[in-house]
PDB file of C-alpha atoms in Angstrom:
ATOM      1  CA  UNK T1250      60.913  46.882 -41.243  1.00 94.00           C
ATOM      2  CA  UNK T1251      58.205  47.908 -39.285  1.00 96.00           C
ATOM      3  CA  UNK T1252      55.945  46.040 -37.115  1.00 97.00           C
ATOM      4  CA  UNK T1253      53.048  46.565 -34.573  1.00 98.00           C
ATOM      5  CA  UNK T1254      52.148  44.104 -31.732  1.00 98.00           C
ATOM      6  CA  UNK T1255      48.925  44.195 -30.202  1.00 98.00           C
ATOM      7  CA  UNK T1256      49.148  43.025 -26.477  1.00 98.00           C
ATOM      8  CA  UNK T1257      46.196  42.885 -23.740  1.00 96.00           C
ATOM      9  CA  UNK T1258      43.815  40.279 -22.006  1.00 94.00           C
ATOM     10  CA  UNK T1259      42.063  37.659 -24.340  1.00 94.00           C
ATOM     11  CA  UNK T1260      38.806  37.656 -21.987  1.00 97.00           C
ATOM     12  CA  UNK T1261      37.003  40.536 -21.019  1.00 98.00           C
ATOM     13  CA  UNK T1262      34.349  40.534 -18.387  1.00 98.00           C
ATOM     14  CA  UNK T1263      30.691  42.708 -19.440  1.00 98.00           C
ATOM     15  CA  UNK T1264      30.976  46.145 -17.876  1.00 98.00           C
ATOM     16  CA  UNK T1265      34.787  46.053 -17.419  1.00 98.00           C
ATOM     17  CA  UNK T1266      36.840  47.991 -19.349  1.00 98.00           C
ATOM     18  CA  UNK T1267      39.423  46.817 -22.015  1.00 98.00           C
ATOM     19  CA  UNK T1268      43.076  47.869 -22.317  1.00 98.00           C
ATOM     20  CA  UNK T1269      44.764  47.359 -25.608  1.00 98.00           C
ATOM     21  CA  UNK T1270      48.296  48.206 -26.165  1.00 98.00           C
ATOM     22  CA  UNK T1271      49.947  48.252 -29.608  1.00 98.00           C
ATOM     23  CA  UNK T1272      54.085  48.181 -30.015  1.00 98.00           C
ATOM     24  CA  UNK T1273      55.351  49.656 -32.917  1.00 98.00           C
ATOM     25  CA  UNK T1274      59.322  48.571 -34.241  1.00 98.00           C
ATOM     26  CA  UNK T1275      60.961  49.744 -36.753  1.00 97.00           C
ATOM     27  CA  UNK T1276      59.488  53.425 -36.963  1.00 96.00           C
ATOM     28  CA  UNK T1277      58.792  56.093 -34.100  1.00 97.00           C
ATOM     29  CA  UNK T1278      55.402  56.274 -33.310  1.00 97.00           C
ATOM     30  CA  UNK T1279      56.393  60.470 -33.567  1.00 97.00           C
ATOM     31  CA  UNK T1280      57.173  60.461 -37.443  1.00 94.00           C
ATOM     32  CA  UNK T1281      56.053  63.011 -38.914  1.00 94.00           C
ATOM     33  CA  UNK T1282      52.880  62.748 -40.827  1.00 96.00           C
ATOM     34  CA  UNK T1283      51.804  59.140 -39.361  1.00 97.00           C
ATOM     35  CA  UNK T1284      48.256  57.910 -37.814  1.00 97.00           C
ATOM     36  CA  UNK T1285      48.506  54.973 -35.486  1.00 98.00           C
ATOM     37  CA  UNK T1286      44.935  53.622 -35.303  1.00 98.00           C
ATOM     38  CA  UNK T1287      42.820  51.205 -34.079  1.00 98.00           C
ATOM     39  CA  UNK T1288      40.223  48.601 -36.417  1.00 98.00           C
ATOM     40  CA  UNK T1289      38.321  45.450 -34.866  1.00 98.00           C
ATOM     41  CA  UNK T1290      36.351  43.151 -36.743  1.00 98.00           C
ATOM     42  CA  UNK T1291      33.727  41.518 -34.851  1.00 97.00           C
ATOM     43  CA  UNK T1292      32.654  37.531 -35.998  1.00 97.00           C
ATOM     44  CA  UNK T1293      31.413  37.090 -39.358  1.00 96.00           C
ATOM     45  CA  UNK T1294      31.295  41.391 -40.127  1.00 97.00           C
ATOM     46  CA  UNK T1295      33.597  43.689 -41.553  1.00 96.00           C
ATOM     47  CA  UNK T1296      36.417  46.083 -40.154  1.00 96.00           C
ATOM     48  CA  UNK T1297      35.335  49.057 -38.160  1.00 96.00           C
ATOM     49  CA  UNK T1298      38.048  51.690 -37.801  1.00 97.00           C
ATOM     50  CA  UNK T1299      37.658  52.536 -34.170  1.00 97.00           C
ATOM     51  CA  UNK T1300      39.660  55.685 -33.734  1.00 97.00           C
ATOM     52  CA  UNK T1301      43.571  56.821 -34.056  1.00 98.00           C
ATOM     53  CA  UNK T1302      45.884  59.191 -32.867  1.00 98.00           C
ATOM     54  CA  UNK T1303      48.726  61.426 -34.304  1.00 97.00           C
ATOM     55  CA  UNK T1304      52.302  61.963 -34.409  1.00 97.00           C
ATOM     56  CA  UNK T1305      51.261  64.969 -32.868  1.00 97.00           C
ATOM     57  CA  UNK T1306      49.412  63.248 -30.285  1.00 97.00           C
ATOM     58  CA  UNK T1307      45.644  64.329 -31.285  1.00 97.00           C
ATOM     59  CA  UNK T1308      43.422  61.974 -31.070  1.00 97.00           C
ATOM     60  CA  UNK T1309      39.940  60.803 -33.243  1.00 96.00           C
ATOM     61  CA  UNK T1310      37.485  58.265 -32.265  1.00 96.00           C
ATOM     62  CA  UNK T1311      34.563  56.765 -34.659  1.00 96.00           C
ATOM     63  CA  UNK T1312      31.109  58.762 -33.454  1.00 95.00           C
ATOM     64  CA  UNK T1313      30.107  55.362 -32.448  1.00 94.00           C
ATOM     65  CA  UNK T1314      32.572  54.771 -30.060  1.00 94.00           C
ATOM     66  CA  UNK T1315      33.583  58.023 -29.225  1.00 93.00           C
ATOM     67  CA  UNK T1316      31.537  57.533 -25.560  1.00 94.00           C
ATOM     68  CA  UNK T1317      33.459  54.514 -24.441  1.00 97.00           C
ATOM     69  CA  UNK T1318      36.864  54.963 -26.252  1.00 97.00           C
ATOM     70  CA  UNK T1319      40.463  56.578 -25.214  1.00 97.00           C
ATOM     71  CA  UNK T1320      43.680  56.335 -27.314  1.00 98.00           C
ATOM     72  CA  UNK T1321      46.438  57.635 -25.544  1.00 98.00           C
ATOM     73  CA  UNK T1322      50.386  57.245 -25.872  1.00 98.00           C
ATOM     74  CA  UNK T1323      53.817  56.355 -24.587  1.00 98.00           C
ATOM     75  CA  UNK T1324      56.359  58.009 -26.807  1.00 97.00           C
ATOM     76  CA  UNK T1325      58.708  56.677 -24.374  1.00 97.00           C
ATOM     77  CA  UNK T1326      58.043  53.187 -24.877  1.00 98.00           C
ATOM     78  CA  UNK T1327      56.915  53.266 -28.680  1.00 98.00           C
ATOM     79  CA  UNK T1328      53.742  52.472 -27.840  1.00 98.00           C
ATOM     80  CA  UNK T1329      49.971  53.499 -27.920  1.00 98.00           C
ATOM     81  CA  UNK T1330      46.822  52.249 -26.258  1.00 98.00           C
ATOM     82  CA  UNK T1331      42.893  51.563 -26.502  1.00 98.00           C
ATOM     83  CA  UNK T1332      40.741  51.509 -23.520  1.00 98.00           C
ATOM     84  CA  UNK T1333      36.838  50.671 -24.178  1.00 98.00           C
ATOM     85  CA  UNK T1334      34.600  51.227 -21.450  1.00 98.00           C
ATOM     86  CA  UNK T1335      31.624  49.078 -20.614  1.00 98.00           C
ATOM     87  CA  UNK T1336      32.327  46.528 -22.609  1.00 98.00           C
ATOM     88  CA  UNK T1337      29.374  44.195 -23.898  1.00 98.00           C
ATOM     89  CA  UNK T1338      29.813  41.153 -25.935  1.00 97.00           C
ATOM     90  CA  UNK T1339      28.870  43.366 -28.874  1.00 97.00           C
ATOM     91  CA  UNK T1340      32.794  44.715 -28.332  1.00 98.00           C
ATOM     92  CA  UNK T1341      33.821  40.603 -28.983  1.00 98.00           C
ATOM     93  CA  UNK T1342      36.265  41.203 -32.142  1.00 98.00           C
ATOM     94  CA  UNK T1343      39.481  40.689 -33.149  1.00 98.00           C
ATOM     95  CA  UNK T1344      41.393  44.047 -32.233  1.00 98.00           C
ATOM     96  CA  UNK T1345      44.106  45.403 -35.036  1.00 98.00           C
ATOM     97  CA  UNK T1346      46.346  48.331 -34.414  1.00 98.00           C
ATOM     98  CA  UNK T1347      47.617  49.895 -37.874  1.00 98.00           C
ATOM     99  CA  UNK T1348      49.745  52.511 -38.700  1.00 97.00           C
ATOM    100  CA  UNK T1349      49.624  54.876 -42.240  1.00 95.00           C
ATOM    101  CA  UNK T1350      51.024  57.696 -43.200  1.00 94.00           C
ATOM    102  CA  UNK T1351      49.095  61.457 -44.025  1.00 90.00           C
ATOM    103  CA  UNK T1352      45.174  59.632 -43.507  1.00 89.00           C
ATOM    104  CA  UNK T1353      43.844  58.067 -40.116  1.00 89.00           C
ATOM    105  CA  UNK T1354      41.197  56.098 -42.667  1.00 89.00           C
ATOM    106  CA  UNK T1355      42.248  53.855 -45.656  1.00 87.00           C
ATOM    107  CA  UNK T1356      41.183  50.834 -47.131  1.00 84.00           C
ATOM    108  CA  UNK T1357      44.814  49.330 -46.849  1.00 89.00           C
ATOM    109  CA  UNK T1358      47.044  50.934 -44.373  1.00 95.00           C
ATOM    110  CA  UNK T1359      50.868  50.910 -44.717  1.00 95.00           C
ATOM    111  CA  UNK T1360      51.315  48.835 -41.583  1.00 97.00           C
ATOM    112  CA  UNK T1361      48.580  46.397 -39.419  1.00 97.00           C
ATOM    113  CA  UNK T1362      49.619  44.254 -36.514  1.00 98.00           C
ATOM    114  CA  UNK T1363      48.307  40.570 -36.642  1.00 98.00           C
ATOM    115  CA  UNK T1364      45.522  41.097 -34.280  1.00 98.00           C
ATOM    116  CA  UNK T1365      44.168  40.194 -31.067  1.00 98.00           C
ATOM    117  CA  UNK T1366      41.219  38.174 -30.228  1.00 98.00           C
ATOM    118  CA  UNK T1367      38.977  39.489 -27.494  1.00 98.00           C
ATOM    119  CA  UNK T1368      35.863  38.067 -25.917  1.00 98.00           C
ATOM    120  CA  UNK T1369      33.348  39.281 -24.187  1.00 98.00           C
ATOM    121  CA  UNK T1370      31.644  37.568 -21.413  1.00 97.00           C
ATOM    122  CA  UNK T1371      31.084  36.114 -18.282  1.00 95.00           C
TER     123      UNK T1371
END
């Protein structure tokens, strides 16, 4: 069975920069053919895929983001990571990490974690 955690700081500060990690159980973050990816949903609006990496280890951030945003990896532990810079309290969402086989975008992904909350502010 596999599962992703999302782990990092439930209260952000404006400016700072946010660290999200994501575990993943069950599968190897290295299988062949699988995106890992990040979504957030701010209050009361829809998911926004954020950006993913591969199995290979390239990575792909929304145009949006793609300023402020680093995915990077630990093959070692399992594990990848978001980092948004400058955050505003725009970036307030619940985080999801998700995980899907051959696309980095779907509308229903083969595996989501349960999500973090995250606030923005002072």
């Amino acid at each position: 069975q596999v599962q992703l955690q999302e782990s990092g700081p439930g209260l952000v500060k404006p400016s700072q920069t946010l660290s999200l990690t994501c575990t993943v159980s069950g599968a190897s973050i290295t299988t062949n053919s699988y995106y890992w990816i990040w979504l957030r949903q701010p209050p009361g609006k829809g998911l926004e895929w954020m950006g993913a990496i591969s199995y290979l280890g390239s990575t792909y951030s929304s145009s949006s983001l793609r300023s402020r945003t680093s995915i990077s990896r630990d093959t070692s532990k399992n594990q990848f990571t978001l980092q948004l810079t400058s955050v505003t309290p725009e970036d307030t969402a619940v985080y999801y990490c998700a995980g899907n086989r051959d696309s980095k975008l779907s509308s229903n992904y083969d595996y989501r974690g349960q999500g973090t909350q995250v606030t923005v502010s002072s």
